[in-house]
mmCIF file of C-alpha atoms in Angstrom:
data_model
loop_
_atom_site.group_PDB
_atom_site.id
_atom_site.type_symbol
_atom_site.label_atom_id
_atom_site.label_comp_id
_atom_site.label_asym_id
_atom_site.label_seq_id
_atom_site.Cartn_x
_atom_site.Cartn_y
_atom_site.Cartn_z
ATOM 1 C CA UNK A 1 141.765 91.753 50.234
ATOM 2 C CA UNK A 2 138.715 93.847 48.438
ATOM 3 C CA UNK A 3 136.050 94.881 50.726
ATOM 4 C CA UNK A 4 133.058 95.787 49.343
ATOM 5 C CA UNK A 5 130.364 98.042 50.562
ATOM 6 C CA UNK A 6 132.535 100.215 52.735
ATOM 7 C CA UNK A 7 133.430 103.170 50.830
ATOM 8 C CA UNK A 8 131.035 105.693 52.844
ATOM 9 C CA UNK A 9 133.138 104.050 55.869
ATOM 10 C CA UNK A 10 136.567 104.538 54.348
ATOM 11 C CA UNK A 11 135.415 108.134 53.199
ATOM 12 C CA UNK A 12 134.794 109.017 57.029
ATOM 13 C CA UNK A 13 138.245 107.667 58.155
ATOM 14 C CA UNK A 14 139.372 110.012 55.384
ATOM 15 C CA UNK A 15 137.874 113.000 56.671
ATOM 16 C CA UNK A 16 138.554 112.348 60.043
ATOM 17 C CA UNK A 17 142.159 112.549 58.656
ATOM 18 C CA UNK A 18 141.839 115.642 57.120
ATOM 19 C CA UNK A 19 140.073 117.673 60.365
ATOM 20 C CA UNK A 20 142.802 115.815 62.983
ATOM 21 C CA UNK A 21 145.673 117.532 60.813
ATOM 22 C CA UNK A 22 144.395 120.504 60.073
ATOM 23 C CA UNK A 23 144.301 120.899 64.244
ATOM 24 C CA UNK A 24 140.240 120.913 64.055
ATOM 25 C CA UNK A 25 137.829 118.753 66.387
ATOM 26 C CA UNK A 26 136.221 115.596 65.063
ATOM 27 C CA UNK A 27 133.101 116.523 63.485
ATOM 28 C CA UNK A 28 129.929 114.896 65.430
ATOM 29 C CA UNK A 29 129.402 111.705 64.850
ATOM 30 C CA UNK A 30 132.562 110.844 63.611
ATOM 31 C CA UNK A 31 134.834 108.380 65.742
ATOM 32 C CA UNK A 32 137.766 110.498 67.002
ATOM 33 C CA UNK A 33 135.965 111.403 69.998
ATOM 34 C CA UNK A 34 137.444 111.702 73.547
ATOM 35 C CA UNK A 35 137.860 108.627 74.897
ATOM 36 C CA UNK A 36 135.324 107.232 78.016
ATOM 37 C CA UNK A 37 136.594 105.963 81.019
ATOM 38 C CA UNK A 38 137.732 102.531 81.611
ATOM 39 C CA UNK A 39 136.754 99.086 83.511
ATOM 40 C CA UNK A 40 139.006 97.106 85.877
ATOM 41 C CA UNK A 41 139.827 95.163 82.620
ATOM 42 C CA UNK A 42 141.058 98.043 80.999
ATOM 43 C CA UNK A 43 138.604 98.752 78.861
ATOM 44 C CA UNK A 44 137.798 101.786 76.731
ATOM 45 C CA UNK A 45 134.358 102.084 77.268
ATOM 46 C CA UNK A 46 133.152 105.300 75.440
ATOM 47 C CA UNK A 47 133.619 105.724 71.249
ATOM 48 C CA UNK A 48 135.514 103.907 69.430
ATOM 49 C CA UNK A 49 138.754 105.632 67.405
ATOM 50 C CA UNK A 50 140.471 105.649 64.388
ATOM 51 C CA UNK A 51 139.695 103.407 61.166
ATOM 52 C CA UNK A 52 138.406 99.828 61.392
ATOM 53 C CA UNK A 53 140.826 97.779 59.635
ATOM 54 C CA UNK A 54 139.040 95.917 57.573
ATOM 55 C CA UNK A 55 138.256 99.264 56.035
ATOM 56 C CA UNK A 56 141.743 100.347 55.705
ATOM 57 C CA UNK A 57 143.831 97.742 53.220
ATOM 58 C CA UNK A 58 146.610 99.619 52.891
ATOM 59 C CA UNK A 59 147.400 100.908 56.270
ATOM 60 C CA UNK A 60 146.907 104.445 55.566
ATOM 61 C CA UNK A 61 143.746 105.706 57.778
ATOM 62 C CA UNK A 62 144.693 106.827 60.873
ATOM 63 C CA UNK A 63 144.520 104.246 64.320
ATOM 64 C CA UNK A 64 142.952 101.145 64.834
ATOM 65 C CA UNK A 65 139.061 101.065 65.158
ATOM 66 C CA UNK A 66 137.264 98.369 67.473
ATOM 67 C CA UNK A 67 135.351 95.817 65.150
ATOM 68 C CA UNK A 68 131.660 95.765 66.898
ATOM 69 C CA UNK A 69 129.295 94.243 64.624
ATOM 70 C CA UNK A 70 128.331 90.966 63.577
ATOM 71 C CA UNK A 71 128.853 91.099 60.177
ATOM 72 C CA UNK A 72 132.072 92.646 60.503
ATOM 73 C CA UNK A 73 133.147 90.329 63.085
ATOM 74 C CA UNK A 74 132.366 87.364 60.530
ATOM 75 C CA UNK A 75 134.461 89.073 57.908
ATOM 76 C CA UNK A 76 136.920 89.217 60.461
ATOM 77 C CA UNK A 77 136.512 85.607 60.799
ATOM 78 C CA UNK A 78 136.826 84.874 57.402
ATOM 79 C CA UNK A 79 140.299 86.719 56.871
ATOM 80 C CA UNK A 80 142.005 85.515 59.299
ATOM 81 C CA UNK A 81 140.830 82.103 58.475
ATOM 82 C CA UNK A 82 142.494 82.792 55.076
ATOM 83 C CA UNK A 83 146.251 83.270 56.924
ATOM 84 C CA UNK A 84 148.397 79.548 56.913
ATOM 85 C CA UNK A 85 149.925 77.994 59.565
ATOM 86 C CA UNK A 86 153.362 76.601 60.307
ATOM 87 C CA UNK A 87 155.675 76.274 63.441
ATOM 88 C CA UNK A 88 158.062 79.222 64.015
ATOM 89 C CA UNK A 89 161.789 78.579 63.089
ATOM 90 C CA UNK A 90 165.079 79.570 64.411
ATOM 91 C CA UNK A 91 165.824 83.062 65.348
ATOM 92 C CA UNK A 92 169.570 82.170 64.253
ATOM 93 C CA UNK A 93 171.032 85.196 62.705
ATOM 94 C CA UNK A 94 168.390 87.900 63.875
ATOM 95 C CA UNK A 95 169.020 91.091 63.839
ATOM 96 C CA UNK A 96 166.812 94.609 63.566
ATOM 97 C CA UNK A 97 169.771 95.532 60.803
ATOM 98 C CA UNK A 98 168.524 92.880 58.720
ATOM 99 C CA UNK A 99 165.439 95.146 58.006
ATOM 100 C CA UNK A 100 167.471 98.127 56.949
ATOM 101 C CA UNK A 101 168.252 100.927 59.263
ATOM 102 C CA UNK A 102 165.551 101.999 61.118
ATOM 103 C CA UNK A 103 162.843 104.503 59.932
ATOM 104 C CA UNK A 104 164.202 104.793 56.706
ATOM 105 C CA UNK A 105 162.100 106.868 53.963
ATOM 106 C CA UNK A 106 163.750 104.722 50.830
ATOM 107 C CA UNK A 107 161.625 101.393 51.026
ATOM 108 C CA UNK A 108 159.993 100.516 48.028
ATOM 109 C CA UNK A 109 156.424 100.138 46.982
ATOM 110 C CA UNK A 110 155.040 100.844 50.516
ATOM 111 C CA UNK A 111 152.958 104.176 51.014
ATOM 112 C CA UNK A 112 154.035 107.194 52.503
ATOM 113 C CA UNK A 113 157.894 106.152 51.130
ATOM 114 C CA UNK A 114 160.003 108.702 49.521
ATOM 115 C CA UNK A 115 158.244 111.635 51.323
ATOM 116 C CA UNK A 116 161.240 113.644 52.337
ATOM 117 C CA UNK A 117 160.077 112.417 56.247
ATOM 118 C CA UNK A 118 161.154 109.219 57.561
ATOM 119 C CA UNK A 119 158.707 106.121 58.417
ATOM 120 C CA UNK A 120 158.127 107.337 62.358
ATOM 121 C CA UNK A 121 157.439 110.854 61.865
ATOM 122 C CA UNK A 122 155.055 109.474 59.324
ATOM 123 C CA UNK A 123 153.346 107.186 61.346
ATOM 124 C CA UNK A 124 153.338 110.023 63.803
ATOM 125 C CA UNK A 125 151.449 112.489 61.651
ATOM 126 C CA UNK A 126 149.295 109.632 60.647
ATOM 127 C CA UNK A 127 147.408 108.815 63.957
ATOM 128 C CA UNK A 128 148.636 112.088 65.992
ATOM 129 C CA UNK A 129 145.854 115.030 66.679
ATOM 130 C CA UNK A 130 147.193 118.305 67.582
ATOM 131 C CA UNK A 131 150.269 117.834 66.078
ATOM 132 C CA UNK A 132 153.233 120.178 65.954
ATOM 133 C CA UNK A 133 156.308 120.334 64.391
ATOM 134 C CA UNK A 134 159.765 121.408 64.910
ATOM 135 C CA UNK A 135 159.834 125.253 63.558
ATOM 136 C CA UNK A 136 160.715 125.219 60.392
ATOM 137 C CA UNK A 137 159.655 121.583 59.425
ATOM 138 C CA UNK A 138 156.718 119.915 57.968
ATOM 139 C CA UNK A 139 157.713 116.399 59.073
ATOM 140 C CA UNK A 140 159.414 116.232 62.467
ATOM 141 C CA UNK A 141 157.210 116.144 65.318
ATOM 142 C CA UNK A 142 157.454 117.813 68.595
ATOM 143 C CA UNK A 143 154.141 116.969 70.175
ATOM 144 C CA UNK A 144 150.570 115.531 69.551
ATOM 145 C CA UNK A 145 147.853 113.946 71.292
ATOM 146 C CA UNK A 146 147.591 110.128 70.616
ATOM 147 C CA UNK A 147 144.769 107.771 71.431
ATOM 148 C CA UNK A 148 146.392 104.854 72.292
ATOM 149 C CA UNK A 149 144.573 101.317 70.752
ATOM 150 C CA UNK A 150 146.147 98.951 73.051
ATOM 151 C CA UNK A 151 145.526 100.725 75.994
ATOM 152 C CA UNK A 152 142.668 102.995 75.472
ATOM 153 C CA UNK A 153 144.623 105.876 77.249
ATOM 154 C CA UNK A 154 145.156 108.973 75.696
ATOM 155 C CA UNK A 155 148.630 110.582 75.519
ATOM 156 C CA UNK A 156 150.047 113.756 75.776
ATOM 157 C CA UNK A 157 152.921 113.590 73.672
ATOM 158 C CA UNK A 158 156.113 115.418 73.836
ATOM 159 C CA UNK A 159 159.497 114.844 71.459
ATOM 160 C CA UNK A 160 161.389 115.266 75.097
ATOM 161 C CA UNK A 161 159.752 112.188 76.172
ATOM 162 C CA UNK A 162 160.025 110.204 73.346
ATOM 163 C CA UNK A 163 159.853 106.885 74.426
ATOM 164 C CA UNK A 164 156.329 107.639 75.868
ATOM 165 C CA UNK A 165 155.154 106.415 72.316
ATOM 166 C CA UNK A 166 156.665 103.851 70.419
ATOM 167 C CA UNK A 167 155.763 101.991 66.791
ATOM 168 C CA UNK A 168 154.769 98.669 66.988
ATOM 169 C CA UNK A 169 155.330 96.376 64.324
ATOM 170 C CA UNK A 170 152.282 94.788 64.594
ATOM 171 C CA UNK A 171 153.689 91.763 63.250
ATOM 172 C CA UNK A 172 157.354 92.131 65.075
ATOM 173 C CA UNK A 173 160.109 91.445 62.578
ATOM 174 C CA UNK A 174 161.861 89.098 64.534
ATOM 175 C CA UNK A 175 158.630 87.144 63.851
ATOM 176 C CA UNK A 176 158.480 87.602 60.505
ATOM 177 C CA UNK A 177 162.319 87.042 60.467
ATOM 178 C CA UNK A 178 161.676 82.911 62.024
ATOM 179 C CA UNK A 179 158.300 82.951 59.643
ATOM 180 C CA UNK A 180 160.378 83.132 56.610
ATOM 181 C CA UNK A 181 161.261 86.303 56.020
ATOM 182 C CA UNK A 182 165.258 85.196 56.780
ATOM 183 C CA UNK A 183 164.901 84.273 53.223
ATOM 184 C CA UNK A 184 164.199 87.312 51.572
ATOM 185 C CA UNK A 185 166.100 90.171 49.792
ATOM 186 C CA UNK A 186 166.992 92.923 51.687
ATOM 187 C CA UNK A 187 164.370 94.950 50.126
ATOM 188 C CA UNK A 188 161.842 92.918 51.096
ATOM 189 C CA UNK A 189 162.808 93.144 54.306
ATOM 190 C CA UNK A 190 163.041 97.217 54.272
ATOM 191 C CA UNK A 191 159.691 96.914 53.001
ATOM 192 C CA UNK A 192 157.969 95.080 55.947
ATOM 193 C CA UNK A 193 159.694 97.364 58.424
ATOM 194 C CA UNK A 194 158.483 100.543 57.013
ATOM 195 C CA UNK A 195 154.737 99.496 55.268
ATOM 196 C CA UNK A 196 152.571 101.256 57.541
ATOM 197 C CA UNK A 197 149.864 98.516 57.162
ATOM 198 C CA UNK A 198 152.116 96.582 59.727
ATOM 199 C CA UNK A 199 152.848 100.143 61.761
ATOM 200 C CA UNK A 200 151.179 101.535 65.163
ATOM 201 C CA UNK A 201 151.965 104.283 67.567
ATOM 202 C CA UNK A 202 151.042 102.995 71.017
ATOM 203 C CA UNK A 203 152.231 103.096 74.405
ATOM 204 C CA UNK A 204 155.690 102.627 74.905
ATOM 205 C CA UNK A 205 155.087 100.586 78.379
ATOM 206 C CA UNK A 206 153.027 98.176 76.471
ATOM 207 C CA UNK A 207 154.987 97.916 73.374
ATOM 208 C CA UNK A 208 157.706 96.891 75.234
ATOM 209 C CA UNK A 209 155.962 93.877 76.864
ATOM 210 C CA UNK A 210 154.787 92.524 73.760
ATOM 211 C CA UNK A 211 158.169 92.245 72.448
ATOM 212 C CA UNK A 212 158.293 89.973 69.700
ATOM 213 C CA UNK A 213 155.690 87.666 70.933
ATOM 214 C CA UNK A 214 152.501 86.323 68.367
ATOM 215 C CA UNK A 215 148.599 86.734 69.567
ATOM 216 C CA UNK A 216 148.972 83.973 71.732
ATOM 217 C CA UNK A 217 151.529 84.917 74.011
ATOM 218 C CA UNK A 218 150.489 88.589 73.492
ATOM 219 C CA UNK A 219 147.467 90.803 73.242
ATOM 220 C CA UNK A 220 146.723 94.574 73.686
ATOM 221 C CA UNK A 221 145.060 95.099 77.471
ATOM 222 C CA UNK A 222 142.196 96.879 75.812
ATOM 223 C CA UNK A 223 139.795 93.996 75.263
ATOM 224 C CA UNK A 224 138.146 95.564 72.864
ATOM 225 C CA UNK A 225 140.271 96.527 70.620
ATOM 226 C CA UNK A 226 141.604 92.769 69.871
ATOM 227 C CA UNK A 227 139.685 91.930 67.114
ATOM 228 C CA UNK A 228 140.652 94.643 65.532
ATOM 229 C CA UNK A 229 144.445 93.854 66.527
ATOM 230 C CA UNK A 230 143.840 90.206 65.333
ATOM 231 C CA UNK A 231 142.645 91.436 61.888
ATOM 232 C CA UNK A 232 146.002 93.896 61.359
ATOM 233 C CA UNK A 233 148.233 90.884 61.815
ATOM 234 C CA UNK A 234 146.282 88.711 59.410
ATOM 235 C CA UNK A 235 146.812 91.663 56.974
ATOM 236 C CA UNK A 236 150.009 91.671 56.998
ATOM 237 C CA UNK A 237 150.689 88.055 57.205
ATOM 238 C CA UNK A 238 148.474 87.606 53.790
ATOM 239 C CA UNK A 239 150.166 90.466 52.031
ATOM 240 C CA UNK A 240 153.625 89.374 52.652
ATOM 241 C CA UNK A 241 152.710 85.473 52.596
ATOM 242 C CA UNK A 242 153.997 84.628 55.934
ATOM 243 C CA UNK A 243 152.390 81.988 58.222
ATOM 244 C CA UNK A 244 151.809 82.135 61.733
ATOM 245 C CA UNK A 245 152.228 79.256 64.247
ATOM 246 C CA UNK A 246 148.692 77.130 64.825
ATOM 247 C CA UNK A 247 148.113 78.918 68.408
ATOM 248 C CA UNK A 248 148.553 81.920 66.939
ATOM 249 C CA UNK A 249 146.085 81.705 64.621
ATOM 250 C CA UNK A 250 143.612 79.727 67.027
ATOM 251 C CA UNK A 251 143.949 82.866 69.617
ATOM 252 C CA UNK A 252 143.693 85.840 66.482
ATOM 253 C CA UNK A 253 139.995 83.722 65.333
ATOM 254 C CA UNK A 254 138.839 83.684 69.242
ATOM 255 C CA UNK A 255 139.391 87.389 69.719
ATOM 256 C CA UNK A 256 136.320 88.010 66.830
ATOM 257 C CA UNK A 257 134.121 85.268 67.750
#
């Protein structure tokens, strides 16, 4: 998808980037701020964080930005409206294998690929502030603070703990594996694991009860970050042509009405 009008937008995300791995504070004004406390719903109320999605393509801006205004919501709107439908096949023959082993730096025509630092520490650098690495490396990290999108908590991250933080595939493979994706080359599959337009550091906790489940059966507890959510997994269903079921789709177009 080409968006128009938001390169000011995308140039912020970029320098947001830029003073989060240097170790600096977010500049005023800018949308890595500390986050505000939250409602009974779990709700982030205060700033919003990271990139909005529909101003980051390609997956390579750091977190996952709440979509607030109308006309972004109707953009919203109009991309997901873009993603097919079909009912979700067989998981017969499933396994994470099937997507190459896991974290690998070799995929293919996906960003941050062939780095020298494999797909999580990427991912980890990507949407970590404060981030530290093992002495001697430039890749592996040993701590960072994360702002959790699905959540709205903020983490204090350590490698000893490493399940604290997990990467979501926003769109889970075994998803994309009943959606078609059974049918592809192996490369293809390697691809979809590591692109990190489909890619999120989050809470482990709530990672782990999303499973493999589609926006129907699954959304993050932060209300207000599911529009947002909703537009990442239209992304990546459009880029790598795979349907979701009808409900799916129904519940992704409700979350940015």
């Amino acid at each position: 998808m080409t968006v128009g009008g938001r390169g000011s937008r995308i140039f912020v995300g970029m320098s947001v980037a830029i003073a989060v791995l240097a170790g600096c504070g977010p500049s005023e004004g800018l949308s890595l701020d500390q986050p505000g406390h939250k409602d009974s719903q779990g709700d982030d109320t205060g700033k919003s964080h990271g990139t909005n999605p529909l101003d980051n393509p390609d997956g390579v801006e750091p977190g996952l930005a709440r979509i607030t205004s109308d006309k972004d919501r109707a953009d919203a709107r109009d991309l997901i409206d873009k993603v097919t439908t079909k009912g979700r096949g067989p998981k017969t023959g499933y396994d994470r294998d099937e997507f190459g082993y896991a974290w690998a730096d070799n995929a293919d025509d996906v960003p941050l690929a062939h780095n020298g630092c494999d797909t999580r520490n990427d991912l980890l650098k990507r949407d970590g502030a404060e981030v530290k690495y093992r002495s001697g490396s430039d890749c592996v990290v040993v701590s960072m603070t994360l702002y959790d999108p699905y959540t709205g908590d903020t983490i204090e991250w350590r490698k000893e703990d490493a399940s604290e933080v997990q990467i979501d595939h926003v769109m889970p493979l075994s998803y994309d594996w009943q959606m078609g994706a059974s049918r592809w080359s192996d490369a293809e599959r390697k691809r979809i694991a590591n692109d990190p337009l489909n890619l999120l550091p989050v809470d482990g906790s709530a990672n782990s009860a999303k499973g493999d489940s589609g926006p129907a059966s699954w959304l993050p507890p932060a209300k207000g970050i599911r529009c947002s959510y909703a537009v990442r997994f239209a992304q990546v269903s459009l880029k790598y042509d795979l349907p979701v079921t009808a409900a799916d789709k129904e519940t992704m177009l409700d979350q940015c009405a």
